[in-house]
Structures are given as structure tokens and as C-alpha cells.
XYZ file of C-alpha atoms in Angstrom:
531
model
C -0.050 0.180 -0.047
C 1.367 4.017 -1.186
C -0.520 6.843 0.402
C -0.186 9.818 -2.326
C -0.950 13.710 -1.490
C 0.610 14.636 -4.538
C 0.136 14.117 -8.433
C 1.840 10.453 -8.695
C 2.062 9.405 -12.098
C 3.219 6.142 -13.747
C 5.201 5.992 -17.005
C 2.480 5.912 -18.680
C 2.406 7.880 -21.534
C -0.943 9.458 -20.467
C -1.748 8.050 -16.845
C -3.561 10.953 -15.051
C -3.947 10.047 -11.034
C -5.666 12.141 -8.578
C -4.528 14.505 -6.448
C -5.053 13.498 -2.251
C -6.271 10.409 -3.204
C -4.927 7.156 -2.238
C -2.966 4.850 -4.731
C -3.201 1.518 -4.014
C -1.789 -1.530 -4.554
C 1.768 0.314 -6.251
C 4.197 -2.237 -7.459
C 8.265 -2.239 -6.494
C 8.404 -2.203 -9.896
C 6.441 -0.690 -12.950
C 4.386 -2.821 -14.419
C 3.692 -3.417 -17.882
C 2.179 -1.070 -20.281
C 0.588 -0.828 -23.046
C 3.305 -0.743 -25.720
C 3.026 3.576 -27.206
C 3.770 4.642 -30.304
C 3.402 0.664 -32.291
C 1.490 2.015 -35.273
C 0.604 5.630 -36.644
C -1.457 7.390 -38.333
C -1.927 4.838 -41.945
C -2.058 1.942 -39.557
C -4.696 3.008 -37.199
C -7.397 4.546 -40.150
C -6.609 0.574 -41.673
C -7.740 -0.707 -38.585
C -10.636 1.470 -38.093
C -11.504 0.512 -41.795
C -11.013 -3.212 -41.635
C -13.132 -2.923 -37.831
C -15.636 -1.601 -39.995
C -15.255 -5.261 -42.942
C -16.791 -2.717 -45.476
C -16.632 -5.549 -48.154
C -18.721 -8.067 -45.862
C -21.258 -4.934 -44.624
C -22.000 -4.450 -48.316
C -22.386 -7.761 -48.751
C -24.939 -8.351 -45.961
C -26.961 -5.603 -46.301
C -26.612 -3.913 -50.254
C -29.884 -6.512 -50.865
C -31.828 -5.842 -47.596
C -32.002 -1.709 -48.367
C -33.094 -2.090 -52.225
C -35.718 -3.553 -51.066
C -37.126 -1.330 -48.046
C -35.629 1.444 -50.781
C -35.283 0.658 -54.245
C -32.350 2.590 -55.935
C -32.175 5.708 -53.099
C -29.817 2.995 -51.643
C -27.281 5.278 -52.115
C -29.471 8.091 -50.364
C -29.545 5.682 -47.498
C -26.422 5.128 -46.948
C -25.670 9.125 -47.525
C -27.953 9.989 -44.523
C -26.361 6.896 -42.681
C -22.955 8.598 -42.529
C -24.650 11.761 -40.207
C -24.698 10.009 -37.188
C -21.594 8.469 -37.527
C -20.044 11.142 -38.336
C -21.139 13.764 -35.562
C -20.410 10.241 -32.937
C -16.619 10.724 -34.249
C -16.231 14.532 -34.205
C -17.489 13.182 -29.860
C -14.701 9.994 -30.365
C -12.541 12.895 -31.427
C -12.864 14.768 -28.672
C -13.214 13.492 -25.276
C -10.044 11.312 -26.986
C -7.788 14.501 -26.665
C -8.595 14.717 -23.484
C -9.047 10.992 -22.037
C -6.861 9.252 -24.854
C -7.351 5.883 -22.519
C -8.278 2.450 -24.697
C -11.068 2.188 -22.768
C -12.744 4.755 -25.113
C -16.298 4.854 -24.082
C -16.291 3.152 -20.199
C -13.391 6.045 -19.579
C -15.521 9.030 -21.132
C -18.469 7.879 -19.798
C -17.366 7.408 -16.011
C -16.138 10.390 -16.047
C -19.528 12.730 -17.374
C -22.279 10.348 -15.633
C -20.380 8.287 -13.316
C -19.616 4.158 -12.589
C -22.741 3.101 -14.060
C -23.261 4.697 -16.631
C -19.323 4.265 -17.907
C -19.477 0.329 -16.887
C -22.721 -0.843 -18.854
C -21.181 1.264 -21.865
C -17.805 -1.399 -21.440
C -20.157 -4.172 -21.239
C -21.931 -3.056 -24.185
C -18.383 -3.065 -26.330
C -17.551 -6.104 -24.819
C -20.157 -8.005 -25.919
C -20.385 -6.992 -29.659
C -16.815 -8.432 -29.547
C -17.720 -11.656 -28.372
C -21.236 -11.959 -30.326
C -20.032 -10.996 -34.220
C -15.966 -12.104 -34.100
C -17.170 -15.922 -34.295
C -19.326 -15.122 -37.567
C -16.830 -12.700 -39.080
C -14.682 -15.375 -39.572
C -16.986 -18.510 -40.379
C -17.792 -14.742 -43.190
C -13.590 -15.144 -44.160
C -13.831 -19.061 -44.203
C -15.992 -19.350 -46.491
C -15.454 -16.535 -49.063
C -11.655 -17.632 -48.586
C -13.092 -21.664 -49.306
C -15.713 -20.294 -52.699
C -12.131 -18.027 -53.625
C -10.286 -21.325 -53.881
C -12.681 -22.704 -56.002
C -12.987 -25.355 -53.128
C -17.286 -25.010 -53.038
C -17.794 -28.314 -51.420
C -15.771 -27.642 -48.398
C -16.878 -25.024 -48.286
C -20.790 -26.137 -47.415
C -19.273 -28.629 -45.187
C -20.286 -27.680 -41.449
C -17.934 -29.155 -39.668
C -15.192 -27.909 -42.050
C -16.116 -24.562 -41.903
C -16.568 -24.648 -38.012
C -13.639 -26.233 -37.855
C -11.492 -23.869 -39.589
C -13.190 -20.836 -37.810
C -12.385 -21.475 -34.625
C -8.448 -21.954 -35.984
C -8.619 -18.650 -37.344
C -10.113 -17.146 -34.053
C -7.101 -18.544 -32.602
C -4.873 -17.219 -35.532
C -5.728 -13.969 -35.279
C -6.424 -13.249 -31.058
C -2.340 -15.115 -31.182
C -0.675 -12.579 -33.398
C -2.699 -9.860 -31.585
C -0.876 -11.130 -28.156
C 2.528 -11.527 -29.851
C 2.811 -8.115 -32.282
C 0.496 -4.769 -32.338
C 3.073 -3.542 -35.508
C 2.654 -6.992 -37.210
C -1.523 -7.106 -37.347
C -1.421 -2.971 -38.340
C 0.787 -3.999 -41.353
C -1.337 -6.889 -41.814
C -3.697 -4.867 -41.723
C -2.530 -2.166 -43.994
C -2.537 -5.206 -46.424
C -6.255 -5.995 -46.574
C -7.710 -2.670 -46.368
C -5.833 -1.908 -49.223
C -6.899 -5.064 -50.867
C -10.513 -5.400 -49.968
C -10.833 -1.632 -50.973
C -9.313 -1.813 -55.190
C -11.558 -4.799 -55.447
C -14.709 -2.911 -54.195
C -13.442 -0.293 -56.733
C -12.869 -2.563 -59.746
C -16.258 -4.340 -59.167
C -17.558 -0.694 -58.425
C -16.351 0.415 -62.263
C -17.045 -2.363 -64.590
C -20.359 -2.635 -63.151
C -20.320 0.977 -64.518
C -19.336 1.090 -67.224
C -20.870 -2.360 -68.560
C -23.951 -0.292 -67.830
C -22.621 2.949 -69.625
C -22.183 0.670 -72.710
C -25.301 -1.445 -72.618
C -23.690 -5.106 -72.334
C -24.997 -5.825 -68.623
C -26.834 -8.856 -68.021
C -29.564 -7.846 -66.228
C -32.210 -5.044 -65.683
C -29.530 -2.175 -65.849
C -31.274 1.152 -64.536
C -29.254 4.395 -65.680
C -27.726 5.943 -61.898
C -29.007 9.445 -61.547
C -28.864 11.973 -58.708
C -31.548 11.730 -57.543
C -31.256 8.430 -55.767
C -28.726 10.348 -53.533
C -32.251 12.010 -51.849
C -32.898 9.167 -48.753
C -36.381 10.553 -48.396
C -37.392 9.488 -51.742
C -38.789 6.152 -49.639
C -40.250 7.690 -47.140
C -42.561 6.519 -43.591
C -41.372 3.730 -42.359
C -38.968 2.369 -45.293
C -36.515 4.809 -44.700
C -36.063 4.111 -41.051
C -35.496 0.515 -41.437
C -33.490 1.304 -44.453
C -31.762 3.951 -41.620
C -31.385 0.817 -39.473
C -29.164 -1.162 -41.352
C -27.000 1.808 -43.127
C -25.827 3.119 -39.725
C -24.857 -0.139 -38.456
C -22.265 -1.050 -41.697
C -20.761 2.470 -40.156
C -20.370 0.337 -36.958
C -16.264 -0.282 -36.017
C -14.161 2.941 -37.428
C -13.695 3.164 -33.988
C -11.226 0.108 -32.922
C -8.604 3.295 -33.832
C -9.197 4.778 -30.975
C -9.295 1.576 -28.920
C -5.599 1.949 -29.764
C -5.185 5.220 -28.086
C -2.486 3.886 -26.132
C -0.691 2.457 -28.655
C -0.238 5.329 -31.186
C 1.706 7.648 -32.037
C 0.317 11.451 -30.694
C -1.939 9.602 -28.747
C -3.860 12.714 -28.434
C -4.834 13.495 -31.353
C -4.006 10.356 -34.241
C -6.270 7.583 -33.013
C -9.279 11.048 -32.841
C -7.846 11.353 -36.936
C -8.147 8.562 -37.840
C -11.674 7.767 -37.012
C -13.241 10.652 -38.588
C -11.165 9.836 -41.366
C -12.292 5.960 -41.430
C -15.945 7.267 -41.957
C -15.116 9.384 -44.854
C -13.549 6.996 -45.972
C -16.423 4.477 -46.034
C -18.886 7.397 -47.027
C -16.787 6.983 -50.118
C -16.941 3.443 -50.656
C -20.446 2.788 -48.923
C -22.401 5.015 -52.495
C -20.068 4.291 -54.657
C -20.576 0.867 -54.826
C -24.598 1.353 -53.999
C -24.705 3.801 -57.039
C -23.369 0.717 -59.181
C -24.937 -2.490 -57.406
C -28.161 -0.610 -57.620
C -27.514 0.631 -61.773
C -25.944 -2.964 -62.666
C -28.702 -5.363 -61.492
C -31.898 -2.781 -61.013
C -34.140 -2.775 -58.284
C -35.945 -6.121 -58.728
C -33.086 -8.724 -58.647
C -32.005 -7.586 -55.925
C -35.271 -7.451 -54.047
C -36.387 -11.096 -54.987
C -32.307 -11.892 -54.113
C -32.590 -9.945 -50.920
C -33.381 -12.995 -48.029
C -29.314 -14.582 -49.159
C -27.616 -12.241 -48.133
C -24.113 -12.093 -48.412
C -24.881 -15.360 -51.820
C -26.333 -12.035 -53.722
C -22.662 -9.764 -53.892
C -21.491 -13.705 -54.488
C -23.575 -13.828 -57.900
C -22.941 -9.850 -58.645
C -20.022 -10.894 -59.057
C -19.916 -13.951 -61.671
C -23.013 -11.588 -63.380
C -20.108 -8.468 -62.906
C -16.783 -10.353 -64.150
C -17.349 -13.623 -65.329
C -13.911 -15.653 -64.583
C -12.779 -12.818 -62.779
C -15.596 -13.254 -59.731
C -13.121 -14.577 -57.424
C -11.850 -10.681 -56.935
C -15.611 -10.146 -55.141
C -15.222 -12.999 -53.362
C -11.358 -12.488 -52.495
C -12.874 -9.092 -51.457
C -15.403 -9.731 -48.767
C -12.856 -12.718 -47.485
C -10.218 -10.214 -46.562
C -12.663 -7.761 -45.344
C -14.515 -10.423 -42.560
C -10.674 -11.740 -42.356
C -9.156 -8.261 -41.199
C -12.756 -7.403 -39.028
C -11.761 -10.725 -37.231
C -8.351 -9.286 -35.794
C -9.694 -5.666 -35.718
C -12.749 -6.697 -33.203
C -11.135 -8.416 -31.063
C -9.527 -4.571 -30.317
C -11.945 -2.476 -28.710
C -13.174 -5.673 -26.731
C -9.667 -6.652 -25.303
C -9.176 -2.995 -24.417
C -12.331 -2.288 -22.988
C -11.803 -4.962 -20.401
C -7.913 -4.241 -19.898
C -9.187 -0.570 -19.292
C -12.597 -1.773 -16.709
C -9.884 -4.468 -15.106
C -7.351 -1.680 -13.898
C -9.829 0.925 -12.865
C -11.131 -1.825 -11.053
C -14.680 -2.521 -12.372
C -13.161 -5.947 -13.496
C -11.471 -8.077 -12.186
C -7.452 -7.499 -11.794
C -6.702 -10.484 -14.301
C -8.131 -9.331 -16.545
C -5.668 -5.826 -16.721
C -2.746 -8.116 -17.378
C -0.390 -6.941 -19.884
C 2.508 -9.271 -22.098
C 5.321 -7.948 -20.062
C 7.065 -8.839 -23.859
C 4.740 -7.849 -25.751
C 3.259 -5.054 -24.403
C -0.360 -6.525 -25.548
C -3.721 -7.579 -23.018
C -3.277 -10.734 -23.077
C -5.577 -12.382 -21.164
C -8.409 -9.592 -21.983
C -7.924 -10.199 -25.618
C -8.124 -14.445 -24.976
C -11.002 -14.072 -22.805
C -12.724 -12.289 -25.993
C -10.939 -14.953 -28.582
C -12.408 -17.717 -26.159
C -15.861 -16.620 -25.079
C -16.633 -15.430 -28.792
C -15.909 -18.804 -29.900
C -17.316 -20.526 -27.545
C -20.865 -17.798 -28.577
C -20.282 -19.009 -32.392
C -20.010 -22.747 -31.935
C -23.130 -22.482 -29.259
C -25.627 -20.044 -31.253
C -24.551 -22.320 -34.680
C -25.804 -25.071 -32.799
C -29.453 -23.452 -32.075
C -29.939 -22.823 -35.579
C -28.124 -20.597 -38.465
C -31.156 -18.719 -38.298
C -29.898 -18.201 -34.506
C -26.564 -16.983 -35.797
C -28.397 -14.045 -37.900
C -30.507 -13.236 -34.828
C -27.634 -12.619 -33.293
C -26.090 -10.293 -35.476
C -29.147 -8.275 -35.461
C -28.820 -7.917 -31.475
C -26.286 -5.815 -32.166
C -27.629 -2.728 -34.158
C -29.152 -2.589 -30.106
C -25.320 -3.141 -28.178
C -24.275 -0.063 -31.331
C -26.765 2.225 -30.637
C -26.671 2.318 -26.638
C -22.855 3.454 -26.474
C -22.490 5.298 -29.034
C -25.268 7.514 -27.901
C -23.999 6.847 -24.420
C -20.649 8.929 -26.142
C -22.397 11.041 -27.864
C -24.429 13.008 -25.067
C -21.166 12.012 -22.175
C -18.948 15.009 -25.404
C -21.337 17.878 -24.654
C -21.884 17.156 -21.006
C -17.968 16.386 -19.964
C -17.323 19.332 -22.203
C -20.092 21.146 -20.716
C -18.001 24.234 -19.828
C -16.326 24.028 -23.210
C -19.304 24.771 -25.871
C -19.836 28.340 -25.128
C -16.325 29.253 -26.166
C -17.027 29.498 -29.358
C -18.971 28.168 -32.313
C -16.725 25.635 -33.995
C -16.933 24.043 -30.361
C -20.651 24.500 -30.039
C -21.296 22.868 -32.678
C -18.274 20.080 -32.857
C -18.687 19.641 -29.163
C -22.125 20.503 -27.893
C -23.995 19.838 -30.431
C -23.315 17.424 -32.859
C -22.131 14.629 -30.729
C -25.943 15.760 -29.291
C -27.572 15.240 -32.610
C -25.693 12.164 -33.732
C -26.986 10.525 -30.005
C -30.727 11.785 -30.456
C -30.537 10.301 -33.714
C -29.430 6.800 -32.965
C -31.867 6.387 -30.013
C -34.517 7.400 -31.781
C -33.203 4.350 -33.957
C -32.720 2.270 -31.153
C -36.487 2.686 -30.136
C -37.515 1.628 -33.793
C -35.394 -1.420 -33.603
C -36.558 -2.888 -30.345
C -40.735 -2.116 -31.993
C -39.113 -4.179 -35.076
C -37.291 -6.444 -33.240
C -39.784 -7.518 -30.611
C -42.304 -9.027 -33.911
C -40.818 -12.465 -33.835
C -42.044 -12.209 -37.197
C -39.340 -9.835 -38.539
C -36.428 -12.234 -36.892
C -34.950 -14.939 -39.500
C -37.288 -17.086 -39.898
C -39.529 -16.167 -38.480
C -39.740 -17.236 -35.122
C -40.322 -16.816 -31.440
C -38.365 -16.874 -28.124
C -40.901 -16.052 -25.213
C -42.694 -14.328 -27.182
C -40.601 -11.981 -28.651
C -37.892 -11.830 -31.783
C -35.202 -13.111 -30.843
C -32.546 -11.096 -31.374
C -34.611 -8.323 -28.911
C -33.802 -11.734 -26.390
C -30.671 -11.974 -26.404
C -29.792 -8.167 -25.978
C -32.549 -7.976 -23.714
C -30.533 -11.420 -22.172
C -26.933 -9.870 -22.457
C -28.209 -6.573 -21.323
C -29.743 -8.514 -17.768
C -26.175 -10.907 -17.473
C -24.496 -7.386 -17.569
C -26.170 -5.717 -14.447
C -25.483 -8.841 -13.086
C -22.148 -8.992 -13.751
C -22.025 -4.781 -12.511
C -23.900 -6.092 -9.254
C -21.797 -8.993 -8.231
C -18.442 -6.227 -9.396
C -19.754 -3.796 -7.233
C -20.446 -6.056 -4.642
C -16.730 -7.338 -4.336
C -14.627 -4.482 -4.867
C -16.330 -0.443 -4.050
C -13.231 0.641 -5.237
C -14.266 2.388 -8.766
C -17.486 2.569 -7.271
C -17.358 5.752 -5.380
C -15.854 8.660 -8.230
C -17.593 10.810 -9.265
C -18.851 12.787 -12.008
C -16.486 15.646 -13.548
C -16.258 18.585 -15.968
C -13.677 19.494 -18.272
C -11.629 22.683 -17.668
C -12.282 25.545 -18.617
C -9.882 26.239 -21.537
C -9.664 29.545 -20.560
C -7.894 28.573 -17.506
C -6.186 25.261 -18.151
C -4.561 23.709 -21.181
C -6.539 20.663 -22.404
C -4.511 17.257 -22.460
C -2.730 14.890 -20.961
C 0.172 17.617 -20.250
C -2.022 18.566 -17.442
C -3.918 15.843 -15.842
C -7.155 17.013 -13.652
C -6.937 16.433 -10.022
C -10.790 15.451 -10.322
C -10.153 12.076 -12.449
C -8.908 9.676 -9.968
C -6.633 6.366 -11.808
C -8.187 7.134 -15.759
C -5.115 5.313 -16.348
C -4.225 3.057 -13.492
C -2.155 0.360 -14.053
C -3.409 -2.927 -11.762
């Protein structure tokens, strides 16, 4: 034990502690920390892009979106970008104040208190658990199809075995070398983006030349109007469109391992959403123009299969280009999805919000080894369990993601405005980008969350139309995970009260104190406390 009546700073790039409070269990030898300056802006941008799995996301939603809004699918992609970039602004400014790998958990705790912060952190870790197995399964499936091994792709045992091996391999890479993982992400994002733009360019050229094999439609500027469909169709389209952007904040979870941690991760997150906008709108234009709404609507239930079918129609014998794009997209996202969940668990553990073992950092690799393997192991178990129930249950578990994502994104937007409330009146820029923008983004996401809950309550809207306890399976899964989270939170509160004594704080007025890690805030306790 050690008492400190002064500012005690560990050898951590942004460690903040509270003056006049107790710093507990400080080791004689400094504990291992995450490896600083391991990745740069380009690496962070690639990780942010790959975490969204753009090729796979497009393959999964383009058919259902067109079935809802027709030719206005590009407009829905554009409209869905708005709440994402507003929340990205919140991530940028919150990261400048507190570059903590726990992101939403740390920031919401600072602004709204430990209960809201804990629930936000739980939501992030559960998204990783829900999706990592599905992404690895898609990577294996499309990889086998691209290699011409269709029979193996249809063999459930082979796919599941390769999926588990892939999760283990990606988790091992995350543990062993952050820099090597970042280099792999650079290659994968370049490959899938190149493949997508080749596909879009060829499709648009064939529409222009009149050589398309389907019911081609000449693209028009009016397709960018998201209100063309109107009514419930627009709401459903936005629900799908918003969540294809999910994942860009993975770059911010690496803030402690990034050069210039108070600026680079936030900029990478914002630019990720901009690059995704260009990619999604371009491909949406190409797909709708080449295939027409009738074809896409009739194949809406096929999800990923419609992309494979379109690839054959557009590229003929070169359809492997799109298959490789989807495979690399899912492969990259398998790895990057582990990052936010594991870093959030690490941040929660060193604040005593989770058991201390989750905060252990590998002394040689300097990565959160325990939390990384925990996410990978739990995600694998969930994948095998839910796949054993049914293929529809696997799809429903992915649909449940939308509720968790909207919840913690909205919390982050609210936290930004609340925590920076002294700053938002200091200028027009601050008022719009720190106050109004994040609140509007949060409001849009709360509205979409409410719409999603109402939609998922009806079992007819679930995959296969099955009913669990009179509700749609996605809503039951989301509510079940939330209930487990509340129970775990109460257990942690009873076991360790250190974290729960923290109180909401406010960002200092920039006129009196500079912002950033160079000027630790007395009001915040242990934002980066090592376990």
C-alpha cells in the first residue's frame, strides 16, 4: 500500500491520477504497459476501416436496403453517415481529453458516473463476443469459394473447425505483435478496397456500354435523396445503413499504442467514416445501376450470396475478385473486432471495474494478453453454441448487435457534451462540434434504437420468423446480455467498491487550464491506473 498526497504519475504516456487520493497496490517494480508509438496514423486508419468490414457489410445489407428503399439506397448510405460522423467528432474530442484505450467506458464514467460507464464498457465487450465468430465464419466461407473449394465451404464441420482455428490465429497475432497486426491490416484494407472499386467500375462501365446481363438502370443524382422512399421504409433502411459503419472506433481503442495518442486515433476515426462513405455510396450506385431493384429485392434474403451472384454476373470468370474482397474484409474484421473488446476489458480491470486479471499485460509483447484471449475464447464458445441452435439463431445474434451499438454510441455522444459543457460556449466551432453535433448524433441513434426495439419485438421480423418468449430472438439476446451485464456489475460492486466511489467530473475551462494529457485533472481518479 502507498498513500500519495501529491500527483503520482506512472511511466504511462497519459496516466492521470487524482491529487490527494489513495493510489492502491502500487508495485515496487513498474508494471508492464501497452507499447507506446507502436502504430501511426495510416495503421490506425486501416484498422478503423477494416473493423467495419466494408466488403462483408455491403454484401450483407445491400439487398435488404434496396428491398426497402429501391434506387434510393445510395441516399440511405449518405444519410446513415450523418450520425456516425457526429459521434466520430465526440470520440475525437473525448480522446483529446482522455486518450484511454477504454474509450466509451472511461469517458462515460468521467461524464455520467461509474454505472453508466460500466454498462457502456460491457456493451462494447459483448459486441466483440457476438460478432467475432460470425466474421471468421464468413472469412472461411468466402475464402474457400474464392479458391474453388465449394464442397468444403458447404461442409459445416470443416467450416466450423477452420473458423475456430482462424479465431485462435488472429487472437495470437493480436497478443504477439501490435505492429505486425497493423501491417497485416494495411495489406488487407488495400486489397479489399481495390477489389470493391474494380467491381464498381466494371459494373458502371457495363451499364454505360449497355452490355449488362441484368435489368440495368441509368444512375441518377436523385438516388442520393434518402427521403425518396419515405415512411417506415426509410427508417428500416437507416437501421441497416447506420450499422454498416460500425467499427471505425477501433482505431481509438489503440490510442495508448499510437503515435500522438491525443490526436492521431481521433483523426483516424473521423477519416475512416469519410472513406467508408465514399466506398459505400460508390458500390451502392454500381450495384443498383447494374442489377436493378427487382433482382436485388428478389435476392434480399440471400444476404452475402447476392454479392457472390452479382460478382459472377459483372466479372464473369473474374468473380474471385469480389469473393477475395469479402473474405479479406471478414478476415481483417475478425482481428480488429477483438481490439476494442480486449482494450475495454483492460481499461475496466485497471480501474477495478472488472477482476484484476483482465488488466494483465504481457511483459514482453506489451499487449492485453488475458483480455484478448478471453474475448477470443468467449466469442468462439458463443459462435459454436449459437450455431448449434440454428443458422437463424446466428443471424439473430448479429441483428442484436444493433441495439448494443446504438446504446454505447449514444452514450458517448451524450458524454461528450456533458463532460465539455464548460467549453461548448467558448466559440461556434466548439458549440457545433463538441456540443450540438454529438447530441444530435446521440438523439438520432436513440430514435433508431427505439425503432429497432419495436421492430425486433415482433417475432415475424426475425430470421426464420421464430419466437422466443413471445419476442423476436434478437431482442431476447440483447436483453439477456444486458441482464447478465447488470448482474455482473452488481457482483463487482459488492466485491470491490473502489471504482464505484468515482464521481462525474467536467473538463476544465480552456481559458484557465490547457487540455490534454500534459495537464492532468485533479478531479479524475486513475483513468489509467495499472493493476
